[in-house]
CSV table of C-alpha atoms and ligand atoms in Angstrom, one decimal:
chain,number,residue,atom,x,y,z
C,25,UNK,CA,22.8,0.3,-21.1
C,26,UNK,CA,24.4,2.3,-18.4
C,27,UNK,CA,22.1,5.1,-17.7
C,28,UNK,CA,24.2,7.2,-15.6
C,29,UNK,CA,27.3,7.3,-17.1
C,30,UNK,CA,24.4,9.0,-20.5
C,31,UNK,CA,23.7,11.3,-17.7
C,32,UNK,CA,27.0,12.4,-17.0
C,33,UNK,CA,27.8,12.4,-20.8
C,34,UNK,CA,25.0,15.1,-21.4
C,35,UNK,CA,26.0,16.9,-18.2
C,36,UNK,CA,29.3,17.3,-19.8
C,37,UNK,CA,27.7,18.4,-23.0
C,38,UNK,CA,29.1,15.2,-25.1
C,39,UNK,CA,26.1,14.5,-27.9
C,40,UNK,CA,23.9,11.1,-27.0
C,41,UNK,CA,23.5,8.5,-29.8
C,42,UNK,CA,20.7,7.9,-31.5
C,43,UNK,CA,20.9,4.4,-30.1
C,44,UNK,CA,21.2,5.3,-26.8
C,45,UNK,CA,18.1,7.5,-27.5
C,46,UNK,CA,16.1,4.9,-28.2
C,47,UNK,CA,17.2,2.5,-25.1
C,48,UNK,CA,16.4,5.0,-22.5
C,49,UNK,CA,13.0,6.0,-24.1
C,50,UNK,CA,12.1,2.4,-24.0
C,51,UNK,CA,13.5,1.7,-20.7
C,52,UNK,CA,12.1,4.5,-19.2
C,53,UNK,CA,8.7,3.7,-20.9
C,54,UNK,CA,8.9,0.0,-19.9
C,55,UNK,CA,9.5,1.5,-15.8
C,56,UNK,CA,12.9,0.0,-15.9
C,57,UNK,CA,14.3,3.4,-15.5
C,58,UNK,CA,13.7,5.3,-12.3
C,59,UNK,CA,12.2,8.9,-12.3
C,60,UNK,CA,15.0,10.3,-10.0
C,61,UNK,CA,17.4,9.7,-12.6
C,62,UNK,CA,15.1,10.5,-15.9
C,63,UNK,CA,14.6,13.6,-13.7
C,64,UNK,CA,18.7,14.1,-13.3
C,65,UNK,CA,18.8,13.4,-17.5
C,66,UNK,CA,16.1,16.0,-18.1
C,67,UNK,CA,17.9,18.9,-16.2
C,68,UNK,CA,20.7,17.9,-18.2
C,69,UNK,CA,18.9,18.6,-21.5
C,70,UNK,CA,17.2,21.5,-20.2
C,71,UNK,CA,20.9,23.4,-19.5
C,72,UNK,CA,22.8,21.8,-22.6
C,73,UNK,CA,20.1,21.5,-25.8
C,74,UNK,CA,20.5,18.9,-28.1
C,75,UNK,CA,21.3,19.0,-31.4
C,76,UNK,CA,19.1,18.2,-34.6
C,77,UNK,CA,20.5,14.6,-34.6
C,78,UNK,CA,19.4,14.0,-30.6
C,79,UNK,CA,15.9,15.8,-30.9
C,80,UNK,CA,15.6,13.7,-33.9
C,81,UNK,CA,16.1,10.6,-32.0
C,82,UNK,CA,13.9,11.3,-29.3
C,83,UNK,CA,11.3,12.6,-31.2
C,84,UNK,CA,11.2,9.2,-33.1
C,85,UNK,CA,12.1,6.9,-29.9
C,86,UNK,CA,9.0,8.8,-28.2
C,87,UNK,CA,6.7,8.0,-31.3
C,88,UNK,CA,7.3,4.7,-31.7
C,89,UNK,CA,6.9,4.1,-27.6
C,90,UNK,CA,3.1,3.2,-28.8
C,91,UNK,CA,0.4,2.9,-31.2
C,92,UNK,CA,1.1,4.7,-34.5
C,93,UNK,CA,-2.4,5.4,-36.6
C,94,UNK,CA,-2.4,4.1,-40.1
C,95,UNK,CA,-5.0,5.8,-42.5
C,96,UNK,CA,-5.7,4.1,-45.9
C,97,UNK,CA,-4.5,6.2,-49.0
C,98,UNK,CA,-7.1,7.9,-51.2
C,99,UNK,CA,-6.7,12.1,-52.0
C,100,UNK,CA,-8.0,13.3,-49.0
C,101,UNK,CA,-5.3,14.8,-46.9
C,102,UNK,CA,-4.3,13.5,-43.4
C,103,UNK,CA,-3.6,17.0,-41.6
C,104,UNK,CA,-3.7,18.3,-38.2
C,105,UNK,CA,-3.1,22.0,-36.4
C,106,UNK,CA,-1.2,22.3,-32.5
C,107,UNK,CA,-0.9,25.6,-30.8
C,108,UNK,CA,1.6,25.7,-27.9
C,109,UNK,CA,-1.2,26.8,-25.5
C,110,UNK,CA,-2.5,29.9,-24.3
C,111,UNK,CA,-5.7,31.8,-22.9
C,112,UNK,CA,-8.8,31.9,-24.5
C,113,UNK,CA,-7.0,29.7,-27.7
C,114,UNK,CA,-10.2,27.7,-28.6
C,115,UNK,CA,-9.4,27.3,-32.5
C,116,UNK,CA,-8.7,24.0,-32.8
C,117,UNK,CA,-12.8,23.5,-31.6
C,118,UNK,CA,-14.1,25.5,-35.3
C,119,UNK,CA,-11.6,24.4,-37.4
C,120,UNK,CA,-11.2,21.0,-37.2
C,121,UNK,CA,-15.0,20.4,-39.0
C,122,UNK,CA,-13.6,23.7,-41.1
C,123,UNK,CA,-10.8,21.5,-42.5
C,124,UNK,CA,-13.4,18.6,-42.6
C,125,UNK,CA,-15.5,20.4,-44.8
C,126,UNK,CA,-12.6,21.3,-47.1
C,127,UNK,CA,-11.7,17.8,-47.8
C,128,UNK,CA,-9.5,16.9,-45.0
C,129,UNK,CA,-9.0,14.3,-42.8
C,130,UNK,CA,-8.1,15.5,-39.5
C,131,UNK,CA,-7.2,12.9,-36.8
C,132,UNK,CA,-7.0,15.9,-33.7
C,133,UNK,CA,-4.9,14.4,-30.7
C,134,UNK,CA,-5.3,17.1,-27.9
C,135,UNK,CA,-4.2,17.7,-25.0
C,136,UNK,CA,-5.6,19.1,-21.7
C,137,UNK,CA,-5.0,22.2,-20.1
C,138,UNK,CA,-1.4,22.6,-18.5
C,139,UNK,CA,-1.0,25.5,-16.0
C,140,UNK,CA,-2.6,28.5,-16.9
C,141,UNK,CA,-3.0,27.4,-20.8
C,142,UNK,CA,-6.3,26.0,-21.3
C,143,UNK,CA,-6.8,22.4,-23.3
C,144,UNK,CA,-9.1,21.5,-26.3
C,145,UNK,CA,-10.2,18.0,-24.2
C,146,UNK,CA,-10.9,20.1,-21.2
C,147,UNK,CA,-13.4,22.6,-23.2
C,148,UNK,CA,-14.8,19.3,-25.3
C,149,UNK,CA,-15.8,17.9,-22.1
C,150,UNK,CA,-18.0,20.4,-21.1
C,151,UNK,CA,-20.6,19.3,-24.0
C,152,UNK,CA,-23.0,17.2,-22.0
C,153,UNK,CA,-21.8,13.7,-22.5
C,154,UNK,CA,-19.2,14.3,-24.8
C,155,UNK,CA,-16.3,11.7,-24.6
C,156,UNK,CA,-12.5,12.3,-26.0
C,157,UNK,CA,-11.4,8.9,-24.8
C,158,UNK,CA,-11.2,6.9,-28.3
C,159,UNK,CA,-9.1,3.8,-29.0
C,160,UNK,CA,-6.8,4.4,-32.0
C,161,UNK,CA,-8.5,2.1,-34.2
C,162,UNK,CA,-12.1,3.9,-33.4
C,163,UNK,CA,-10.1,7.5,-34.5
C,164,UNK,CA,-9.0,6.3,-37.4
C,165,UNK,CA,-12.2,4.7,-38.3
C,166,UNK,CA,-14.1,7.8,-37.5
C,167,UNK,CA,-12.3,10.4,-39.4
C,168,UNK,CA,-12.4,8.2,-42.6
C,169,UNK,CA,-16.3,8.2,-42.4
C,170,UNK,CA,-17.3,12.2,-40.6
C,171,UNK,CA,-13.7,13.5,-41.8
C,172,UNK,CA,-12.6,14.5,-38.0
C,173,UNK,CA,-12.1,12.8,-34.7
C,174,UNK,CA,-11.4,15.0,-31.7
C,175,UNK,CA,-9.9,12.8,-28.7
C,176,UNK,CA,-6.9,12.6,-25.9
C,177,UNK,CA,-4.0,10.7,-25.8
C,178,UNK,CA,-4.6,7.0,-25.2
C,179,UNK,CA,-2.7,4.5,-22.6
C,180,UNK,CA,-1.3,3.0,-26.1
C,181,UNK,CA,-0.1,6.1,-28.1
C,182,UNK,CA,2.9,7.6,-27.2
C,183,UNK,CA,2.8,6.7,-23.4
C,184,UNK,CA,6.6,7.6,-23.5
C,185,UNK,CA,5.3,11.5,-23.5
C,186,UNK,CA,2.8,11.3,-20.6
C,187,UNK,CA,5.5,10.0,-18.6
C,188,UNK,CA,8.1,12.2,-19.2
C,189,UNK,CA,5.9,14.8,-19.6
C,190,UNK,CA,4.5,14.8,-16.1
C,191,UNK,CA,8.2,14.1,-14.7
C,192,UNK,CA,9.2,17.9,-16.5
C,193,UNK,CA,5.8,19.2,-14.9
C,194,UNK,CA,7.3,18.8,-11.8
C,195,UNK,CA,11.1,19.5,-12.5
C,196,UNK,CA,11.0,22.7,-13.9
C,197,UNK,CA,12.0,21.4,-17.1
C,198,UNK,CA,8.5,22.1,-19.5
C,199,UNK,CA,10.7,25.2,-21.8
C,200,UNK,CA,13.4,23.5,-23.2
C,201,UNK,CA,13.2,23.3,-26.7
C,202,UNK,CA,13.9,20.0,-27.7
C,203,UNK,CA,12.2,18.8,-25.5
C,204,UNK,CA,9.0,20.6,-26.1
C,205,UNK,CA,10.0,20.1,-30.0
C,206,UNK,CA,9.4,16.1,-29.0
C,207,UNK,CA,6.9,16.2,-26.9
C,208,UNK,CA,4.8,17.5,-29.9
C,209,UNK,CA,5.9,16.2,-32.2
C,210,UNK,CA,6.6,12.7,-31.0
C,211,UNK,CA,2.3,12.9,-30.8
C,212,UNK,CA,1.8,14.6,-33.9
C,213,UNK,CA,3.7,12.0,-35.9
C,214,UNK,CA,2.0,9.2,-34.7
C,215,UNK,CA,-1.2,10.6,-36.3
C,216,UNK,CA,0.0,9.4,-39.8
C,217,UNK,CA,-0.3,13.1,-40.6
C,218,UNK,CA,0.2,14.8,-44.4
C,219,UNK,CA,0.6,18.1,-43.0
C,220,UNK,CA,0.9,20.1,-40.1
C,221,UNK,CA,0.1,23.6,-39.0
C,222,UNK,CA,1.8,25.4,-35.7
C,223,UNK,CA,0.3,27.7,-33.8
C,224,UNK,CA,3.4,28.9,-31.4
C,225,UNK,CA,2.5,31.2,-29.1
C,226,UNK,CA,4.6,34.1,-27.5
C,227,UNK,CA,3.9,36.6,-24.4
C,228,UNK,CA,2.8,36.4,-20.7
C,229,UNK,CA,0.5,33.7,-20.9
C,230,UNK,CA,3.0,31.2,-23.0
C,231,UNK,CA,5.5,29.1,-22.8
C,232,UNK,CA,7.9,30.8,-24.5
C,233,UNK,CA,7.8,34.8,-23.3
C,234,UNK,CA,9.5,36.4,-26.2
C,235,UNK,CA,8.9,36.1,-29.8
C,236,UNK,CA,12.5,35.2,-30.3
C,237,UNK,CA,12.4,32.2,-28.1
C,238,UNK,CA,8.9,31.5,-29.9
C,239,UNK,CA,10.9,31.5,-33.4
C,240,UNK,CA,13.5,29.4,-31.8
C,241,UNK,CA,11.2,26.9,-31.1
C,242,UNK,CA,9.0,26.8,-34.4
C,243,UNK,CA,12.7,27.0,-36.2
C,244,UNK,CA,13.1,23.8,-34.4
C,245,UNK,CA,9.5,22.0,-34.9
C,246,UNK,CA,9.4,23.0,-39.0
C,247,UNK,CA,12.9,21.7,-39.5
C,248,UNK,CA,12.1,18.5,-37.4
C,249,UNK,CA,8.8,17.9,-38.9
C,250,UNK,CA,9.7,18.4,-42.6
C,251,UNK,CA,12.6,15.9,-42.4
C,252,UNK,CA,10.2,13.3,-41.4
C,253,UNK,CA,8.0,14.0,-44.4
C,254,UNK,CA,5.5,16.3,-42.7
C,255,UNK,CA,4.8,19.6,-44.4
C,256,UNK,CA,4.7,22.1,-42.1
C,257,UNK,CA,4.8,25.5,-41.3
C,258,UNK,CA,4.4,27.5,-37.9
C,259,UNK,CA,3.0,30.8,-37.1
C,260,UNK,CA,4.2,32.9,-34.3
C,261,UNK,CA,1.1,34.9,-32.9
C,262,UNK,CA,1.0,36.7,-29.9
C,263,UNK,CA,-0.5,35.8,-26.5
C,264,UNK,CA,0.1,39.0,-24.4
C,265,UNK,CA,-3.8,39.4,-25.3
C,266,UNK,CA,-6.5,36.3,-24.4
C,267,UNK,CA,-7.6,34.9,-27.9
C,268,UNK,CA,-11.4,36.1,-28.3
C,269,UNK,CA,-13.5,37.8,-26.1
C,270,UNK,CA,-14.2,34.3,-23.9
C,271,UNK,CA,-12.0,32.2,-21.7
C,272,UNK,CA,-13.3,29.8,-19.7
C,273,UNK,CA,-13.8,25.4,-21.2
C,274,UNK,CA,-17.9,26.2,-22.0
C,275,UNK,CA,-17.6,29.8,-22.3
C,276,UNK,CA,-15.0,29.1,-25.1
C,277,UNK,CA,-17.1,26.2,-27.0
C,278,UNK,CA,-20.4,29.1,-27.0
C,279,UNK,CA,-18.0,31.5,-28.7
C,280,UNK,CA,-16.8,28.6,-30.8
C,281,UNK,CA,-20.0,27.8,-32.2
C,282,UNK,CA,-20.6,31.6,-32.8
C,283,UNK,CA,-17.3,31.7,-35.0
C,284,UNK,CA,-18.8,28.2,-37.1
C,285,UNK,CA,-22.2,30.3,-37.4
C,286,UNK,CA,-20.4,33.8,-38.8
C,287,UNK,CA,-20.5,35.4,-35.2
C,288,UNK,CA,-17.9,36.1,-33.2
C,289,UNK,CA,-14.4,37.7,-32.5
C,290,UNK,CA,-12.3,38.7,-35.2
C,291,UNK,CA,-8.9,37.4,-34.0
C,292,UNK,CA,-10.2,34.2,-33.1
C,293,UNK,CA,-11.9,34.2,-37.4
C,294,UNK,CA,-8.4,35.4,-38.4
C,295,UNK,CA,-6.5,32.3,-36.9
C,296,UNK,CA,-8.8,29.9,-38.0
C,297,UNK,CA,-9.0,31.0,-41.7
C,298,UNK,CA,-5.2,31.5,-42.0
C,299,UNK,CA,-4.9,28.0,-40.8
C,300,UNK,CA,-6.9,26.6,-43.2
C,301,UNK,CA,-5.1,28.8,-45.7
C,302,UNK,CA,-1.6,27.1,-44.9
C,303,UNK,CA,-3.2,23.9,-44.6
C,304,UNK,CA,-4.9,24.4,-48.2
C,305,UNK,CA,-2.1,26.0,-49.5
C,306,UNK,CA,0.8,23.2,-48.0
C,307,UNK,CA,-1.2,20.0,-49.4
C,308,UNK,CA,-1.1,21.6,-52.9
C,309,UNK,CA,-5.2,22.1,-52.9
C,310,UNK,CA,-5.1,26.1,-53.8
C,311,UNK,CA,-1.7,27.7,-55.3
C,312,UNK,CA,-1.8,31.2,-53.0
C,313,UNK,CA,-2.9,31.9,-49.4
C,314,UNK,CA,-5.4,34.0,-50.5
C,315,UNK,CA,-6.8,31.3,-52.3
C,316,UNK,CA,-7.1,29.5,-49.4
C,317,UNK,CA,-8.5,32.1,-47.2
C,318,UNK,CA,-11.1,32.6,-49.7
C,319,UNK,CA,-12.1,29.3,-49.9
C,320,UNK,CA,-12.3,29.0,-46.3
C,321,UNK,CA,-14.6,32.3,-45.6
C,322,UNK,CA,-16.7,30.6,-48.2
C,323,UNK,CA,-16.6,27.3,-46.7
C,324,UNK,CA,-17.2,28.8,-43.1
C,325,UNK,CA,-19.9,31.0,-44.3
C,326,UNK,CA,-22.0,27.7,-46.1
C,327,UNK,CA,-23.2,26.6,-42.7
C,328,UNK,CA,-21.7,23.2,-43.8
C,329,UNK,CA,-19.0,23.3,-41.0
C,330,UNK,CA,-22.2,23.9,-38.0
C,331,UNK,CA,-23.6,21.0,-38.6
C,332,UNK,CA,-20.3,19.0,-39.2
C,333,UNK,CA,-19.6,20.0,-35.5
C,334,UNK,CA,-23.3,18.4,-34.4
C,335,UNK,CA,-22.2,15.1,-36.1
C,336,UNK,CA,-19.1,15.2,-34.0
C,337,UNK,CA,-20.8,15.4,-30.6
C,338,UNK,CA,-23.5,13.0,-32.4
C,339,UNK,CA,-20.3,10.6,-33.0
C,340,UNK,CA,-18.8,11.5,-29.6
C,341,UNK,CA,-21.0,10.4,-27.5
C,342,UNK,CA,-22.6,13.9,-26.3
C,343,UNK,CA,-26.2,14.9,-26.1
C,344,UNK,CA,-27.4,17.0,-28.9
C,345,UNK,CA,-30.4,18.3,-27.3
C,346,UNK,CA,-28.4,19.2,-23.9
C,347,UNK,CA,-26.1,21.1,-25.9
C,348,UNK,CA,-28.4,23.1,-27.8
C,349,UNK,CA,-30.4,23.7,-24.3
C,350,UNK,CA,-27.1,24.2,-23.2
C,351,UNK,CA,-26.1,26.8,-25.6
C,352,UNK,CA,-29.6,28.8,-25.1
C,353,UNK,CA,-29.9,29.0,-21.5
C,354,UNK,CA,-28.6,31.7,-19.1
C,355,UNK,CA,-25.0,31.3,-17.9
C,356,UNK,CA,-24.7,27.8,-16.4
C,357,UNK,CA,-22.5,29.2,-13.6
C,358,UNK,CA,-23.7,29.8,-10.2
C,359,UNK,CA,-22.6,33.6,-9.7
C,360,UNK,CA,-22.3,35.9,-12.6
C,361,UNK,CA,-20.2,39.2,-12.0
C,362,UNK,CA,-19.7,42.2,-14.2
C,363,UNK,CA,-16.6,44.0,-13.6
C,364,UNK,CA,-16.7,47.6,-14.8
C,365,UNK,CA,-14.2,50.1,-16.0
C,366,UNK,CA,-12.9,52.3,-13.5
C,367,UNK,CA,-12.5,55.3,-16.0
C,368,UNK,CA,-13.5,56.3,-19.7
C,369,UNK,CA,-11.0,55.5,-22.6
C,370,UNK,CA,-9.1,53.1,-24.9
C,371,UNK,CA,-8.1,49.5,-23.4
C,372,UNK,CA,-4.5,49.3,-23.4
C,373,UNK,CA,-4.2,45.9,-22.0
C,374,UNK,CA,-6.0,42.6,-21.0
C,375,UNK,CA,-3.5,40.8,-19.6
C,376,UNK,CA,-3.9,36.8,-20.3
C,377,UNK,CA,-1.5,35.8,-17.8
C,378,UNK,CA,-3.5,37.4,-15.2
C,379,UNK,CA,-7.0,35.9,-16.7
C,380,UNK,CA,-5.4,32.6,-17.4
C,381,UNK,CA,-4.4,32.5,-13.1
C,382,UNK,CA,-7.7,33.7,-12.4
C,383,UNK,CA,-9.7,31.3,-14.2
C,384,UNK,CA,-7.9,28.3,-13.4
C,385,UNK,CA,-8.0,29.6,-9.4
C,386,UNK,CA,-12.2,30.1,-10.0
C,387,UNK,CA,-11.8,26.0,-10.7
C,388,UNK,CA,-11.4,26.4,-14.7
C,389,UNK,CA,-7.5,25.1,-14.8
C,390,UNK,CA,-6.1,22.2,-12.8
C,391,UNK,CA,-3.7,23.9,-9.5
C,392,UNK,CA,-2.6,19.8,-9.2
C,393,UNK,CA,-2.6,16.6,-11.6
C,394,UNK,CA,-5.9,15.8,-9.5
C,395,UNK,CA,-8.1,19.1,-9.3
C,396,UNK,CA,-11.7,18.7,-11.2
C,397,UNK,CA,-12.6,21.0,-13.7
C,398,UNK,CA,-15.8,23.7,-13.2
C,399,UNK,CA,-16.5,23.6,-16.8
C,400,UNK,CA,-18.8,26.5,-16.7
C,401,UNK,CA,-16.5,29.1,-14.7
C,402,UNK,CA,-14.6,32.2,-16.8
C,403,UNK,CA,-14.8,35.1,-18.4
C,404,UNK,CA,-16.9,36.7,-21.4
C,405,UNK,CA,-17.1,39.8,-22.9
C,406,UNK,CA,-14.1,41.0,-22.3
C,407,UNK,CA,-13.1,44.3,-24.0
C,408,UNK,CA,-9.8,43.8,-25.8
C,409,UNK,CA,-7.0,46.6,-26.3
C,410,UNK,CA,-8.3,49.2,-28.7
C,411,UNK,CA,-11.9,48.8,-27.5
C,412,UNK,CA,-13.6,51.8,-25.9
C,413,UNK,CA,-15.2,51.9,-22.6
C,414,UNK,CA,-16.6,54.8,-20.8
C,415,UNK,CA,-16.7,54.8,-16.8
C,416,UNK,CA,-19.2,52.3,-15.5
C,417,UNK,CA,-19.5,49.9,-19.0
C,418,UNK,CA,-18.0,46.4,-19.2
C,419,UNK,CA,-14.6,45.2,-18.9
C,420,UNK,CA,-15.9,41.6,-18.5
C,421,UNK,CA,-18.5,39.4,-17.0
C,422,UNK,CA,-17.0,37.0,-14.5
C,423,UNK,CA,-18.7,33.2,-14.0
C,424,UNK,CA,-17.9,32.1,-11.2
C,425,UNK,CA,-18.9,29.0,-8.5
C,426,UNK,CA,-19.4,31.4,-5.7
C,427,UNK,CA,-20.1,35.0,-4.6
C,428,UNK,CA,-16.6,34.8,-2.8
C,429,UNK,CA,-14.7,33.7,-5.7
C,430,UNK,CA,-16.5,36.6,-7.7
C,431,UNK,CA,-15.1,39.1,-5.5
C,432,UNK,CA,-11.4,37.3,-5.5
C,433,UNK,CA,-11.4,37.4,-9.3
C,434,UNK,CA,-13.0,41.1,-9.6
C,435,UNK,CA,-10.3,42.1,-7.3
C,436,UNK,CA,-7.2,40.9,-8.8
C,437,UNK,CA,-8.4,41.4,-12.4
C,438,UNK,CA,-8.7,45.1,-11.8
C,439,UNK,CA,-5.0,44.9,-12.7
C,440,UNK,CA,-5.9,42.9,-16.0
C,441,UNK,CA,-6.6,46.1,-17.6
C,442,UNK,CA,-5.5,49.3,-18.2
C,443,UNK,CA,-7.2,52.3,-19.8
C,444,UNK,CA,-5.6,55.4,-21.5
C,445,UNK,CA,-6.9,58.5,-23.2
C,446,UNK,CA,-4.6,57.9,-26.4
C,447,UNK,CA,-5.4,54.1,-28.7
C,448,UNK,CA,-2.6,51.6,-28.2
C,449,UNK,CA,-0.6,51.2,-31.3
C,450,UNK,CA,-2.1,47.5,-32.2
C,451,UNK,CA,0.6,45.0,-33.4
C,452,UNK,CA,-1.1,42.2,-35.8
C,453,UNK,CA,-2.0,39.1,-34.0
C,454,UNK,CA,0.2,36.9,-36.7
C,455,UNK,CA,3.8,38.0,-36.3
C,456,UNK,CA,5.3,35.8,-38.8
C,457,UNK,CA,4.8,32.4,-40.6
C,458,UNK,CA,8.3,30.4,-40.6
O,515,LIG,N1,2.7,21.0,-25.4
O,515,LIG,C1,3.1,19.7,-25.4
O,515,LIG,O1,2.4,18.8,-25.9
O,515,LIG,N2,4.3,19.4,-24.9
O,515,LIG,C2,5.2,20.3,-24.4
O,515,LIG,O2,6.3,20.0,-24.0
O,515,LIG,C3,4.7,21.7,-24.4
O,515,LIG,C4,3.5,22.0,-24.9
């Protein structure tokens, strides 16, 4: 294969071949191809697209660059939800022992935070002793017995992503639709899945900025995904606003466990039912998605999915009794801050682009591929557009490692908000389903 004259094919907009999909993946995969010119091919596809054909091939070439999971037939349903990232977007943490509870199987494959967007492994590991490293076969073997299995990546699953994926990291080539179309789906294939749900996010803190360019990309992902057998279906919800009223990897897992024990923020119930809904209603198990909201609430509401979630840190490794301590202690951050409104009336904004920058400067994001987490730093109680506050109440409580961080994030987080005299007129959180 001669890499650069593909290089100079797709900078002249000529179509690759499948074939010639499938070499460079490998190539690339195998280190025979240098990340100069994967970087030079990637730039390429970022200004010209590809075609269904192309992000077909690379979505398949990037699947089969590892370990593919292989579940055993019986009824229950292999399935799986992915959100594009955002702020605050804890859902996968309730409903994957949700779904187990309704008679999935759910072999989650998550990712860690990227940039301002926070990461279900990130928050995971936060639970005292909790471990998402599991070797394919141990996934497999652990979502046929508990029904779920919540881990990262390994070396031997699709190791073409994690290379190229850190290459467009640092080439300014992460928003390019096919490429994000087989990034996530190159993953979400190789979990054997029945059925997928999307969660793709639009607004300041996401990816994609517009709800168009969200479409555009779940367009892409459904149409990709179904014509390899997958059901699935994507909802476009907006990320203007954090998910919740928590952001922050512990802070989100204490407001997780208050949505799997009827607490909680509403938006962040709303997601998780109405995946379970598609989820129930695309595997054939209920005929309408009221059907399957229903039967969620009910399941939700039985307690059953609680103490599926304590079998999962049981399974995982974690420390039940740390947890629980965890979970009923003060705030396990050093210095807690509570910023307070300025003036008296309705929220208009709380901007998650400026929360997500904050947070992850506090130490709750990664600023390089190296940084260390502070599980524990964030925000709570954070008053969401349409809320009232008077003068002098809460617009949110900051956790933070130091006094001097406080005072940075109190400081540029005055901005976060805005206040008015009139309500905002509230858009629903679910745009759309395609
Ligand atoms: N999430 C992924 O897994 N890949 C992308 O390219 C973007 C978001």
């Amino acid at each position: 294969m001669n890499f650069l004259s593909l290089i100079e094919s797709k900078r002249e907009n000529q179509p690759l071949a499948a074939a010639a999909i499938q070499s460079f993946v490998s190539e690339f995969t195998a280190g025979r191809i240098p990340d100069y010119q994967m970087a030079a091919m990637l730039m390429a596809i970022f200004f010209r697209g590809m075609n269904t054909e192309e992000t077909r091939a690379l979505t398949l070439a990037m699947r089969d660059s590892g370990e593919v999971l292989k579940f055993p037939a019986e009824p229950r349903p292999v399935v799986d939800k992915h959100s594009t990232g955002g702020v605050g977007d804890k859902v996968s943490l309730p409903l994957a022992p949700l779904l187990a509870c309704l008679g999935f199987r759910v072999p989650m494959i998550s990712g860690r935070g990227l940039g301002i967007t926070g990461g279900t492994l990130d928050k995971l590991e936060s639970i005292p002793g909790f471990t998402t490293q599991l070797e394919p076969a141990r996934i497999v073997e652990q979502t046929q017995e508990l029904g779920l299995a919540m881990a990262g990546q390994t070396a031997t699953m699709v190791p073409a992503d994690k290379k190229l994926y850190a290459l467009r990291d640092v080439t300014g080539t992460v928003p390019s639709v096919p490429l994000i179309t087989a990034s996530i789906l190159s993953k979400k294939l190789a979990e054997g899945l029945d059925a997928l749900i999307m969660d793709v996010k639009f607004g300041t803190a996401a990816f994609m900025q517009t709800e168009v360019q969200a479409r555009e990309l779940a367009q892409s992902i459904v149409n990709l995904a179904q014509a390899c057998g997958v059901k699935t279906r994507a909802m476009l919800t907006d990320m203007n606003t954090p998910l919740g009223c928590a952001a922050g990897n512990w802070l989100e897992v204490k407001e997780s466990v208050e949505c799997l024990e009827g607490r909680g923020p509403n938006d962040l119930k709303e997601l998780v039912i109405a995946c379970a809904a598609h989820l129930l209603e695309q595997t054939g198990r209920v005929a309408t998605l009221d059907a399957g909201r229903e039967l969620a609430v009910r399941c939700l509401a039985s307690g059953e999915p609680r103490l599926k979630w304590d079998a999962l840190i049981v399974a995982q490794g974690g420390d039940l009794d740390a947890f629980q301590r965890k979970l009923a202690a003060a705030p396990a951050a050093p210095v807690v801050r509570e910023l307070k409104a300025q003036r008296s009336g309705y929220v208009t904004r709380c901007d998650a682009r400026v929360i997500g920058e904050v947070i992850r400067d506090l130490g709750g994001g990664r600023l390089t591929k190296d940084s260390v987490i502070q599980p524990d730093v964030g925000l709570d109680l954070i008053a969401k557009p349409g809320e009232q506050r008077r003068a002098g109440e809460l617009l949110c409580r900051i956790h933070a490692p130091t006094a001097s961080d406080a005072d940075m994030a109190a400081t540029r987080l005055a901005v976060a908000f805005e206040q008015a005299d009139e309500p905002p007129l509230l858009k629903p959180l679910i745009r759309d389903v395609v």
